[in-house]
PDB file of C-alpha atoms in Angstrom:
ATOM      1  CA  MET W   1      50.283  47.986 -86.497  1.00 59.00           C
ATOM      2  CA  GLU W   2      50.838  44.277 -88.660  1.00 75.00           C
ATOM      3  CA  SER W   3      52.940  41.523 -87.103  1.00 83.00           C
ATOM      4  CA  LYS W   4      53.787  41.468 -90.900  1.00 85.00           C
ATOM      5  CA  LYS W   5      55.515  44.583 -91.021  1.00 86.00           C
ATOM      6  CA  LEU W   6      57.323  43.872 -87.978  1.00 87.00           C
ATOM      7  CA  GLU W   7      58.396  40.730 -89.809  1.00 89.00           C
ATOM      8  CA  ALA W   8      59.298  42.361 -92.980  1.00 88.00           C
ATOM      9  CA  LEU W   9      61.451  44.658 -91.101  1.00 87.00           C
ATOM     10  CA  LEU W  10      63.585  42.625 -89.269  1.00 89.00           C
ATOM     11  CA  MET W  11      63.898  40.455 -92.207  1.00 89.00           C
ATOM     12  CA  ALA W  12      65.455  43.344 -94.305  1.00 89.00           C
ATOM     13  CA  VAL W  13      67.098  44.250 -91.485  1.00 88.00           C
ATOM     14  CA  ASP W  14      69.125  40.412 -91.046  1.00 90.00           C
ATOM     15  CA  LEU W  15      69.496  40.009 -94.492  1.00 90.00           C
ATOM     16  CA  GLY W  16      70.946  43.566 -95.265  1.00 89.00           C
ATOM     17  CA  SER W  17      68.656  43.616 -98.155  1.00 88.00           C
ATOM     18  CA  PHE W  18      65.515  44.846 -99.369  1.00 87.00           C
ATOM     19  CA  THR W  19      65.566  42.660-102.287  1.00 88.00           C
ATOM     20  CA  LYS W  20      66.685  39.921-100.573  1.00 90.00           C
ATOM     21  CA  ALA W  21      64.006  39.968 -98.014  1.00 88.00           C
ATOM     22  CA  ALA W  22      61.356  40.680-101.097  1.00 88.00           C
ATOM     23  CA  GLU W  23      62.185  37.084-102.096  1.00 89.00           C
ATOM     24  CA  VAL W  24      62.254  35.141 -99.360  1.00 87.00           C
ATOM     25  CA  LEU W  25      58.530  36.713 -98.036  1.00 86.00           C
ATOM     26  CA  GLY W  26      57.284  36.524-101.578  1.00 86.00           C
ATOM     27  CA  TYR W  27      57.111  40.514-102.215  1.00 87.00           C
ATOM     28  CA  THR W  28      58.488  42.275-104.633  1.00 88.00           C
ATOM     29  CA  GLN W  29      60.907  45.045-104.021  1.00 86.00           C
ATOM     30  CA  SER W  30      58.821  48.102-104.343  1.00 87.00           C
ATOM     31  CA  GLY W  31      55.813  46.506-102.401  1.00 86.00           C
ATOM     32  CA  LEU W  32      58.367  45.603 -99.686  1.00 86.00           C
ATOM     33  CA  THR W  33      59.844  49.060 -99.701  1.00 88.00           C
ATOM     34  CA  HIS W  34      56.038  50.659 -99.668  1.00 87.00           C
ATOM     35  CA  MET W  35      55.350  48.260 -96.404  1.00 87.00           C
ATOM     36  CA  MET W  36      58.395  49.731 -94.497  1.00 88.00           C
ATOM     37  CA  ASN W  37      57.737  53.503 -95.938  1.00 89.00           C
ATOM     38  CA  SER W  38      54.548  52.554 -94.480  1.00 87.00           C
ATOM     39  CA  LEU W  39      55.329  51.138 -91.162  1.00 86.00           C
ATOM     40  CA  GLU W  40      57.795  54.283 -90.645  1.00 88.00           C
ATOM     41  CA  ARG W  41      54.579  57.003 -91.047  1.00 89.00           C
ATOM     42  CA  GLU W  42      52.910  54.646 -88.789  1.00 87.00           C
ATOM     43  CA  ILE W  43      55.364  54.609 -85.854  1.00 88.00           C
ATOM     44  CA  GLY W  44      56.178  57.927 -86.230  1.00 90.00           C
ATOM     45  CA  PHE W  45      59.846  58.099 -86.886  1.00 90.00           C
ATOM     46  CA  PRO W  46      62.537  56.439 -89.347  1.00 91.00           C
ATOM     47  CA  LEU W  47      63.320  52.702 -88.619  1.00 87.00           C
ATOM     48  CA  LEU W  48      65.660  52.173 -91.510  1.00 89.00           C
ATOM     49  CA  ASP W  49      69.073  53.751 -92.874  1.00 88.00           C
ATOM     50  CA  ARG W  50      69.230  52.938 -96.636  1.00 86.00           C
ATOM     51  CA  GLY W  51      72.478  53.072 -98.104  1.00 81.00           C
ATOM     52  CA  ARG W  52      74.491  51.797-101.284  1.00 78.00           C
ATOM     53  CA  TYR W  53      75.639  49.059 -98.723  1.00 79.00           C
ATOM     54  CA  GLY W  54      72.229  47.823 -98.229  1.00 84.00           C
ATOM     55  CA  VAL W  55      69.354  48.388 -95.139  1.00 88.00           C
ATOM     56  CA  ARG W  56      70.411  48.462 -91.433  1.00 89.00           C
ATOM     57  CA  LEU W  57      68.425  49.827 -88.162  1.00 89.00           C
ATOM     58  CA  THR W  58      68.914  53.379 -87.154  1.00 91.00           C
ATOM     59  CA  ALA W  59      69.352  54.126 -83.815  1.00 90.00           C
ATOM     60  CA  GLU W  60      65.882  54.954 -82.988  1.00 91.00           C
ATOM     61  CA  GLY W  61      65.307  51.382 -84.859  1.00 88.00           C
ATOM     62  CA  GLU W  62      67.908  49.739 -82.376  1.00 90.00           C
ATOM     63  CA  ARG W  63      66.242  50.725 -79.230  1.00 92.00           C
ATOM     64  CA  ILE W  64      62.829  49.508 -80.194  1.00 90.00           C
ATOM     65  CA  ALA W  65      64.089  46.002 -82.334  1.00 89.00           C
ATOM     66  CA  PRO W  66      64.362  43.991 -78.933  1.00 90.00           C
ATOM     67  CA  ALA W  67      60.635  44.519 -78.038  1.00 89.00           C
ATOM     68  CA  ILE W  68      59.639  44.220 -81.860  1.00 89.00           C
ATOM     69  CA  ARG W  69      61.158  40.671 -81.251  1.00 88.00           C
ATOM     70  CA  THR W  70      59.122  39.737 -77.754  1.00 88.00           C
ATOM     71  CA  PHE W  71      56.101  41.113 -79.732  1.00 86.00           C
ATOM     72  CA  LEU W  72      56.546  39.015 -82.724  1.00 86.00           C
ATOM     73  CA  GLN W  73      57.500  35.698 -80.612  1.00 89.00           C
ATOM     74  CA  ALA W  74      54.454  36.347 -78.263  1.00 88.00           C
ATOM     75  CA  ASN W  75      52.551  36.838 -81.280  1.00 84.00           C
ATOM     76  CA  ALA W  76      53.863  33.782 -82.149  1.00 83.00           C
ATOM     77  CA  ASN W  77      52.983  31.761 -79.111  1.00 85.00           C
ATOM     78  CA  LEU W  78      49.608  32.727 -79.440  1.00 82.00           C
ATOM     79  CA  ASP W  79      48.891  31.194 -82.589  1.00 76.00           C
ATOM     80  CA  ASN W  80      50.321  27.911 -81.836  1.00 77.00           C
ATOM     81  CA  ALA W  81      48.011  28.323 -78.357  1.00 75.00           C
ATOM     82  CA  VAL W  82      44.946  28.958 -80.906  1.00 68.00           C
ATOM     83  CA  ALA W  83      46.399  25.771 -83.163  1.00 65.00           C
ATOM     84  CA  GLU W  84      46.589  23.381 -80.177  1.00 65.00           C
ATOM     85  CA  VAL W  85      43.141  24.510 -78.578  1.00 60.00           C
ATOM     86  CA  PHE W  86      41.658  24.122 -82.525  1.00 56.00           C
ATOM     87  CA  ALA W  87      43.350  20.482 -82.934  1.00 54.00           C
ATOM     88  CA  PHE W  88      41.627  19.550 -79.715  1.00 52.00           C
ATOM     89  CA  ARG W  89      38.329  20.613 -81.497  1.00 50.00           C
ATOM     90  CA  ASN W  90      35.871  17.432 -82.371  1.00 55.00           C
ATOM     91  CA  GLU W  91      38.966  15.172 -82.142  1.00 83.00           C
ATOM     92  CA  THR W  92      38.096  11.365 -81.371  1.00 88.00           C
ATOM     93  CA  ILE W  93      40.472   8.755 -79.656  1.00 93.00           C
ATOM     94  CA  ARG W  94      39.456   5.177 -80.598  1.00 93.00           C
ATOM     95  CA  VAL W  95      40.071   2.970 -77.851  1.00 94.00           C
ATOM     96  CA  ALA W  96      39.406  -1.133 -77.724  1.00 93.00           C
ATOM     97  CA  ALA W  97      38.679  -3.013 -74.563  1.00 92.00           C
ATOM     98  CA  PHE W  98      38.525  -6.369 -73.235  1.00 88.00           C
ATOM     99  CA  ALA W  99      34.669  -6.140 -71.204  1.00 86.00           C
ATOM    100  CA  SER W 100      36.306  -6.008 -68.033  1.00 88.00           C
ATOM    101  CA  MET W 101      38.351  -3.403 -68.183  1.00 91.00           C
ATOM    102  CA  ALA W 102      35.636  -1.438 -70.195  1.00 90.00           C
ATOM    103  CA  MET W 103      33.148  -1.994 -67.433  1.00 90.00           C
ATOM    104  CA  HIS W 104      35.498  -1.257 -64.353  1.00 93.00           C
ATOM    105  CA  TRP W 105      37.628   1.109 -65.307  1.00 94.00           C
ATOM    106  CA  LEU W 106      36.662   3.411 -68.135  1.00 93.00           C
ATOM    107  CA  PRO W 107      33.794   5.011 -67.171  1.00 94.00           C
ATOM    108  CA  ALA W 108      35.641   6.376 -64.655  1.00 95.00           C
ATOM    109  CA  VAL W 109      38.576   7.590 -66.541  1.00 96.00           C
ATOM    110  CA  ILE W 110      36.197   8.936 -68.993  1.00 94.00           C
ATOM    111  CA  GLN W 111      34.395  10.936 -66.977  1.00 95.00           C
ATOM    112  CA  GLN W 112      37.645  12.480 -65.618  1.00 96.00           C
ATOM    113  CA  PHE W 113      38.761  13.131 -69.380  1.00 95.00           C
ATOM    114  CA  ARG W 114      35.869  14.672 -70.629  1.00 93.00           C
ATOM    115  CA  ALA W 115      35.737  17.250 -67.045  1.00 94.00           C
ATOM    116  CA  GLU W 116      39.926  17.712 -68.699  1.00 93.00           C
ATOM    117  CA  CYS W 117      39.255  17.386 -72.149  1.00 91.00           C
ATOM    118  CA  PRO W 118      35.609  18.343 -73.015  1.00 89.00           C
ATOM    119  CA  ASN W 119      36.180  18.899 -76.650  1.00 86.00           C
ATOM    120  CA  VAL W 120      37.880  15.218 -77.442  1.00 89.00           C
ATOM    121  CA  ASP W 121      35.294  12.644 -77.575  1.00 90.00           C
ATOM    122  CA  VAL W 122      36.330   8.825 -76.634  1.00 92.00           C
ATOM    123  CA  ASP W 123      35.029   6.247 -79.358  1.00 91.00           C
ATOM    124  CA  ILE W 124      34.938   3.011 -77.348  1.00 91.00           C
ATOM    125  CA  ARG W 125      34.908  -0.556 -78.721  1.00 89.00           C
ATOM    126  CA  MET W 126      34.741  -4.016 -76.539  1.00 86.00           C
ATOM    127  CA  ALA W 127      37.269  -6.810 -77.961  1.00 81.00           C
ATOM    128  CA  ASP W 128      36.133 -10.049 -78.666  1.00 73.00           C
ATOM    129  CA  ASN W 129      38.965 -12.249 -77.948  1.00 79.00           C
ATOM    130  CA  VAL W 130      42.628 -11.347 -76.562  1.00 85.00           C
ATOM    131  CA  GLU W 131      44.063 -10.973 -79.914  1.00 86.00           C
ATOM    132  CA  ALA W 132      41.517  -8.553 -81.411  1.00 87.00           C
ATOM    133  CA  PRO W 133      42.466  -5.232 -79.915  1.00 90.00           C
ATOM    134  CA  TYR W 134      46.060  -5.877 -80.866  1.00 90.00           C
ATOM    135  CA  GLU W 135      45.229  -6.519 -84.763  1.00 90.00           C
ATOM    136  CA  LEU W 136      42.794  -3.640 -84.762  1.00 90.00           C
ATOM    137  CA  LEU W 137      45.974  -1.438 -82.957  1.00 91.00           C
ATOM    138  CA  SER W 138      48.315  -3.038 -85.904  1.00 90.00           C
ATOM    139  CA  GLN W 139      46.150  -1.940 -88.294  1.00 89.00           C
ATOM    140  CA  GLY W 140      45.841   1.810 -87.471  1.00 89.00           C
ATOM    141  CA  LYS W 141      41.544   1.267 -86.672  1.00 90.00           C
ATOM    142  CA  MET W 142      42.366   2.135 -82.628  1.00 92.00           C
ATOM    143  CA  ASP W 143      44.846   4.445 -81.879  1.00 94.00           C
ATOM    144  CA  ILE W 144      45.280   2.989 -77.854  1.00 96.00           C
ATOM    145  CA  ILE W 145      44.042  -0.217 -76.236  1.00 95.00           C
ATOM    146  CA  PHE W 146      43.401  -1.863 -72.894  1.00 95.00           C
ATOM    147  CA  ALA W 147      44.375  -5.499 -72.450  1.00 93.00           C
ATOM    148  CA  SER W 148      46.705  -7.848 -70.749  1.00 92.00           C
ATOM    149  CA  ARG W 149      50.047  -8.158 -72.216  1.00 92.00           C
ATOM    150  CA  GLN W 150      50.834 -10.374 -75.324  1.00 90.00           C
ATOM    151  CA  GLU W 151      53.671 -10.607 -77.654  1.00 86.00           C
ATOM    152  CA  MET W 152      52.149  -9.450 -80.908  1.00 79.00           C
ATOM    153  CA  GLY W 153      53.885  -7.269 -82.671  1.00 81.00           C
ATOM    154  CA  GLN W 154      55.798  -4.035 -81.974  1.00 88.00           C
ATOM    155  CA  TYR W 155      54.432  -1.028 -79.712  1.00 93.00           C
ATOM    156  CA  ASP W 156      54.931   0.574 -76.544  1.00 95.00           C
ATOM    157  CA  TRP W 157      53.233  -0.971 -73.384  1.00 96.00           C
ATOM    158  CA  ILE W 158      52.380   1.272 -70.763  1.00 96.00           C
ATOM    159  CA  HIS W 159      51.378  -1.295 -67.118  1.00 97.00           C
ATOM    160  CA  LEU W 160      48.486   0.011 -65.538  1.00 96.00           C
ATOM    161  CA  GLN W 161      48.052  -3.400 -62.828  1.00 94.00           C
ATOM    162  CA  ASP W 162      48.880  -7.035 -61.948  1.00 95.00           C
ATOM    163  CA  ASP W 163      45.751  -8.824 -62.508  1.00 95.00           C
ATOM    164  CA  VAL W 164      45.309 -11.589 -60.015  1.00 95.00           C
ATOM    165  CA  MET W 165      44.491 -14.981 -60.712  1.00 95.00           C
ATOM    166  CA  TYR W 166      41.986 -16.930 -58.500  1.00 97.00           C
ATOM    167  CA  ALA W 167      40.220 -20.297 -58.644  1.00 97.00           C
ATOM    168  CA  VAL W 168      36.559 -20.425 -58.877  1.00 97.00           C
ATOM    169  CA  LEU W 169      35.016 -23.165 -56.713  1.00 97.00           C
ATOM    170  CA  PRO W 170      31.671 -24.192 -55.980  1.00 96.00           C
ATOM    171  CA  GLN W 171      30.571 -23.462 -52.678  1.00 95.00           C
ATOM    172  CA  ASP W 172      30.918 -26.368 -50.897  1.00 94.00           C
ATOM    173  CA  TYR W 173      34.244 -27.665 -52.319  1.00 95.00           C
ATOM    174  CA  ASP W 174      36.366 -28.621 -49.534  1.00 93.00           C
ATOM    175  CA  LEU W 175      39.132 -26.590 -49.259  1.00 93.00           C
ATOM    176  CA  GLY W 176      40.718 -28.558 -46.432  1.00 92.00           C
ATOM    177  CA  GLY W 177      41.974 -25.195 -44.331  1.00 92.00           C
ATOM    178  CA  ARG W 178      43.466 -23.990 -47.020  1.00 94.00           C
ATOM    179  CA  ASP W 179      43.777 -20.376 -48.016  1.00 94.00           C
ATOM    180  CA  SER W 180      44.861 -20.790 -51.523  1.00 95.00           C
ATOM    181  CA  PHE W 181      44.293 -23.370 -54.467  1.00 96.00           C
ATOM    182  CA  PRO W 182      47.379 -25.130 -55.996  1.00 96.00           C
ATOM    183  CA  LEU W 183      47.020 -25.280 -59.331  1.00 96.00           C
ATOM    184  CA  SER W 184      48.000 -28.766 -59.801  1.00 96.00           C
ATOM    185  CA  GLU W 185      44.510 -29.677 -58.626  1.00 96.00           C
ATOM    186  CA  PHE W 186      43.077 -28.824 -61.130  1.00 96.00           C
ATOM    187  CA  GLU W 187      44.576 -31.914 -63.016  1.00 95.00           C
ATOM    188  CA  GLY W 188      41.646 -33.901 -64.471  1.00 94.00           C
ATOM    189  CA  LYS W 189      38.710 -31.680 -63.311  1.00 94.00           C
ATOM    190  CA  GLU W 190      36.154 -30.356 -65.110  1.00 95.00           C
ATOM    191  CA  PHE W 191      37.295 -27.285 -65.915  1.00 95.00           C
ATOM    192  CA  ILE W 192      34.948 -24.127 -67.500  1.00 94.00           C
ATOM    193  CA  MET W 193      36.842 -22.034 -69.490  1.00 88.00           C
ATOM    194  CA  PRO W 194      35.674 -18.632 -70.541  1.00 80.00           C
ATOM    195  CA  SER W 195      34.994 -17.741 -73.756  1.00 70.00           C
ATOM    196  CA  GLN W 196      37.482 -19.016 -76.489  1.00 59.00           C
ATOM    197  CA  GLY W 197      39.696 -16.093 -77.424  1.00 64.00           C
ATOM    198  CA  PHE W 198      39.754 -14.603 -73.607  1.00 70.00           C
ATOM    199  CA  ASP W 199      42.031 -18.047 -72.947  1.00 84.00           C
ATOM    200  CA  LYS W 200      45.133 -17.151 -73.760  1.00 86.00           C
ATOM    201  CA  ASP W 201      46.282 -16.122 -69.850  1.00 90.00           C
ATOM    202  CA  ILE W 202      44.509 -18.536 -68.558  1.00 92.00           C
ATOM    203  CA  MET W 203      46.504 -21.508 -70.372  1.00 91.00           C
ATOM    204  CA  ARG W 204      50.062 -19.576 -69.903  1.00 91.00           C
ATOM    205  CA  VAL W 205      49.419 -19.864 -66.368  1.00 93.00           C
ATOM    206  CA  LEU W 206      48.403 -24.102 -66.724  1.00 94.00           C
ATOM    207  CA  ASN W 207      51.041 -24.866 -69.505  1.00 94.00           C
ATOM    208  CA  ARG W 208      53.465 -23.183 -66.957  1.00 93.00           C
ATOM    209  CA  GLU W 209      52.691 -25.795 -64.677  1.00 93.00           C
ATOM    210  CA  GLY W 210      52.284 -28.861 -66.872  1.00 95.00           C
ATOM    211  CA  VAL W 211      48.608 -28.859 -65.651  1.00 95.00           C
ATOM    212  CA  ARG W 212      46.232 -30.658 -67.835  1.00 95.00           C
ATOM    213  CA  PRO W 213      42.080 -29.969 -66.755  1.00 95.00           C
ATOM    214  CA  ASP W 214      39.407 -31.486 -68.739  1.00 94.00           C
ATOM    215  CA  ILE W 215      38.572 -28.605 -70.370  1.00 90.00           C
ATOM    216  CA  ARG W 216      34.782 -27.514 -70.964  1.00 80.00           C
ATOM    217  CA  PRO W 217      35.214 -24.491 -73.688  1.00 72.00           C
ATOM    218  CA  THR W 218      32.405 -22.143 -73.884  1.00 75.00           C
ATOM    219  CA  ALA W 219      30.811 -19.384 -75.525  1.00 75.00           C
ATOM    220  CA  VAL W 220      29.686 -17.429 -72.815  1.00 78.00           C
ATOM    221  CA  ASP W 221      30.244 -14.524 -70.588  1.00 83.00           C
ATOM    222  CA  ASP W 222      32.166 -14.741 -67.500  1.00 86.00           C
ATOM    223  CA  ALA W 223      28.802 -14.229 -65.372  1.00 88.00           C
ATOM    224  CA  THR W 224      27.646 -17.301 -66.988  1.00 90.00           C
ATOM    225  CA  VAL W 225      30.859 -18.931 -66.277  1.00 92.00           C
ATOM    226  CA  VAL W 226      30.396 -18.331 -62.741  1.00 94.00           C
ATOM    227  CA  SER W 227      26.701 -19.662 -62.492  1.00 94.00           C
ATOM    228  CA  MET W 228      28.078 -22.795 -64.365  1.00 94.00           C
ATOM    229  CA  VAL W 229      30.478 -23.176 -61.349  1.00 95.00           C
ATOM    230  CA  GLU W 230      27.755 -22.390 -58.547  1.00 95.00           C
ATOM    231  CA  HIS W 231      25.685 -24.931 -60.105  1.00 95.00           C
ATOM    232  CA  GLY W 232      28.169 -27.686 -59.908  1.00 94.00           C
ATOM    233  CA  LEU W 233      29.092 -28.070 -63.362  1.00 94.00           C
ATOM    234  CA  GLY W 234      32.656 -27.395 -62.910  1.00 95.00           C
ATOM    235  CA  VAL W 235      35.684 -25.145 -61.866  1.00 96.00           C
ATOM    236  CA  SER W 236      37.665 -22.434 -63.428  1.00 95.00           C
ATOM    237  CA  MET W 237      40.158 -19.998 -62.869  1.00 95.00           C
ATOM    238  CA  MET W 238      39.330 -16.177 -63.691  1.00 93.00           C
ATOM    239  CA  THR W 239      41.194 -12.759 -62.427  1.00 93.00           C
ATOM    240  CA  ALA W 240      40.509 -10.229 -59.987  1.00 94.00           C
ATOM    241  CA  LEU W 241      38.871  -7.945 -62.425  1.00 93.00           C
ATOM    242  CA  THR W 242      37.003 -10.646 -64.189  1.00 91.00           C
ATOM    243  CA  LEU W 243      35.489 -11.479 -60.781  1.00 92.00           C
ATOM    244  CA  ARG W 244      34.253  -7.832 -59.321  1.00 91.00           C
ATOM    245  CA  GLY W 245      31.210  -8.093 -58.341  1.00 90.00           C
ATOM    246  CA  ARG W 246      30.578 -11.630 -59.285  1.00 91.00           C
ATOM    247  CA  THR W 247      31.802 -13.934 -56.194  1.00 91.00           C
ATOM    248  CA  GLU W 248      28.489 -14.105 -53.666  1.00 90.00           C
ATOM    249  CA  HIS W 249      27.476 -18.242 -54.469  1.00 93.00           C
ATOM    250  CA  VAL W 250      31.207 -19.332 -55.356  1.00 96.00           C
ATOM    251  CA  ARG W 251      33.978 -20.096 -53.867  1.00 96.00           C
ATOM    252  CA  VAL W 252      37.217 -18.129 -54.877  1.00 96.00           C
ATOM    253  CA  VAL W 253      40.941 -18.508 -53.595  1.00 97.00           C
ATOM    254  CA  PRO W 254      43.667 -17.414 -55.251  1.00 97.00           C
ATOM    255  CA  VAL W 255      46.218 -19.801 -56.798  1.00 96.00           C
ATOM    256  CA  ALA W 256      49.073 -21.372 -55.793  1.00 96.00           C
ATOM    257  CA  PRO W 257      51.830 -20.812 -57.311  1.00 96.00           C
ATOM    258  CA  PHE W 258      50.906 -16.588 -57.629  1.00 95.00           C
ATOM    259  CA  ALA W 259      49.535 -16.138 -60.833  1.00 95.00           C
ATOM    260  CA  SER W 260      48.620 -13.163 -62.444  1.00 95.00           C
ATOM    261  CA  ARG W 261      48.339 -11.092 -66.019  1.00 93.00           C
ATOM    262  CA  GLU W 262      49.433  -8.174 -66.809  1.00 95.00           C
ATOM    263  CA  LEU W 263      47.021  -5.362 -67.581  1.00 95.00           C
ATOM    264  CA  GLY W 264      48.041  -2.232 -69.256  1.00 96.00           C
ATOM    265  CA  LEU W 265      47.598   0.043 -71.969  1.00 96.00           C
ATOM    266  CA  ALA W 266      49.529  -0.598 -75.865  1.00 96.00           C
ATOM    267  CA  LEU W 267      49.882   2.260 -79.038  1.00 96.00           C
ATOM    268  CA  ARG W 268      52.170   2.517 -81.590  1.00 93.00           C
ATOM    269  CA  SER W 269      54.273   4.903 -80.410  1.00 93.00           C
ATOM    270  CA  VAL W 270      54.210   7.174 -76.854  1.00 94.00           C
ATOM    271  CA  SER W 271      56.761   9.735 -78.697  1.00 92.00           C
ATOM    272  CA  ASP W 272      54.465   9.973 -81.685  1.00 92.00           C
ATOM    273  CA  ALA W 273      51.541  10.362 -79.920  1.00 92.00           C
ATOM    274  CA  PRO W 274      49.407  13.815 -80.180  1.00 91.00           C
ATOM    275  CA  GLN W 275      48.839  15.615 -77.484  1.00 91.00           C
ATOM    276  CA  SER W 276      45.139  14.602 -76.527  1.00 91.00           C
ATOM    277  CA  LEU W 277      45.886  11.270 -76.593  1.00 94.00           C
ATOM    278  CA  ARG W 278      49.124  11.665 -74.119  1.00 94.00           C
ATOM    279  CA  ARG W 279      47.055  13.844 -71.685  1.00 94.00           C
ATOM    280  CA  PHE W 280      44.109  10.630 -72.129  1.00 96.00           C
ATOM    281  CA  ILE W 281      47.252   8.067 -71.183  1.00 96.00           C
ATOM    282  CA  ALA W 282      48.089  10.380 -68.031  1.00 96.00           C
ATOM    283  CA  CYS W 283      44.583  10.576 -67.051  1.00 96.00           C
ATOM    284  CA  VAL W 284      43.782   6.893 -67.229  1.00 96.00           C
ATOM    285  CA  GLN W 285      47.387   6.801 -65.044  1.00 97.00           C
ATOM    286  CA  ARG W 286      45.694   8.878 -62.461  1.00 96.00           C
ATOM    287  CA  VAL W 287      42.497   7.223 -62.658  1.00 96.00           C
ATOM    288  CA  VAL W 288      42.956   3.879 -62.704  1.00 95.00           C
ATOM    289  CA  PRO W 289      45.203   2.970 -59.417  1.00 93.00           C
ATOM    290  CA  GLU W 290      42.465   5.007 -57.173  1.00 92.00           C
ATOM    291  CA  LEU W 291      39.401   2.191 -58.546  1.00 85.00           C
TER     292      LEU W 291
END
């Protein structure tokens, strides 16, 4: 039994006219009449009373009409489910991320997401400065970014973690028994700044306290900054995530007063995000707190 015949039947009954139903459905009146005659033969009893004032269901038609409506709704639900699955096939989510977040978070996130959505690819691009992910997002080149929170344009923000700031010091640095490092103590010291473009979060903290170290800009990665501190070339300030696995040969203590950067996800609109992207976000929110 073809669903289009049942849809035409209900349309004719709802409109009370073969002529009106044919216009809405794009059939000729004779074509629709032929379709209804075929449906009645297939079912085995009359479904429609055809009179001078239009068409209406017979008593038998009234009895089966609710089942027909249920069948058509179930058929529509099936079509929607198939379309949803098809939309996932070969879909790609474009992601930009800071190196530290890409290194420590994304492998576990993508592993879990692939298990949940095997037909959705994740294309990762590493950011070469703090502003780059936001620029790519605003240009529509990325669907979502992992970044520290910045006031750059309009976007929806999803908080993931506060990334604590630490002073990075040579191992022989005398802290005088303290378990934190006063930000004021950076004043005038040779300060090895992480790669230009990733200094915004650090400078925000230093400027807030009015501290002016002797900044030595670099164009090296975080591991090299730590190595330079290890060899007595200066001090630095980095976050817990960027320091992970790199603290063996340096002294690392939290700064005082407490300082951190806010890490999270930014996208153009959560409400307008496709289902695959919403599922990716949900996966991130489950996985990241466990890492």
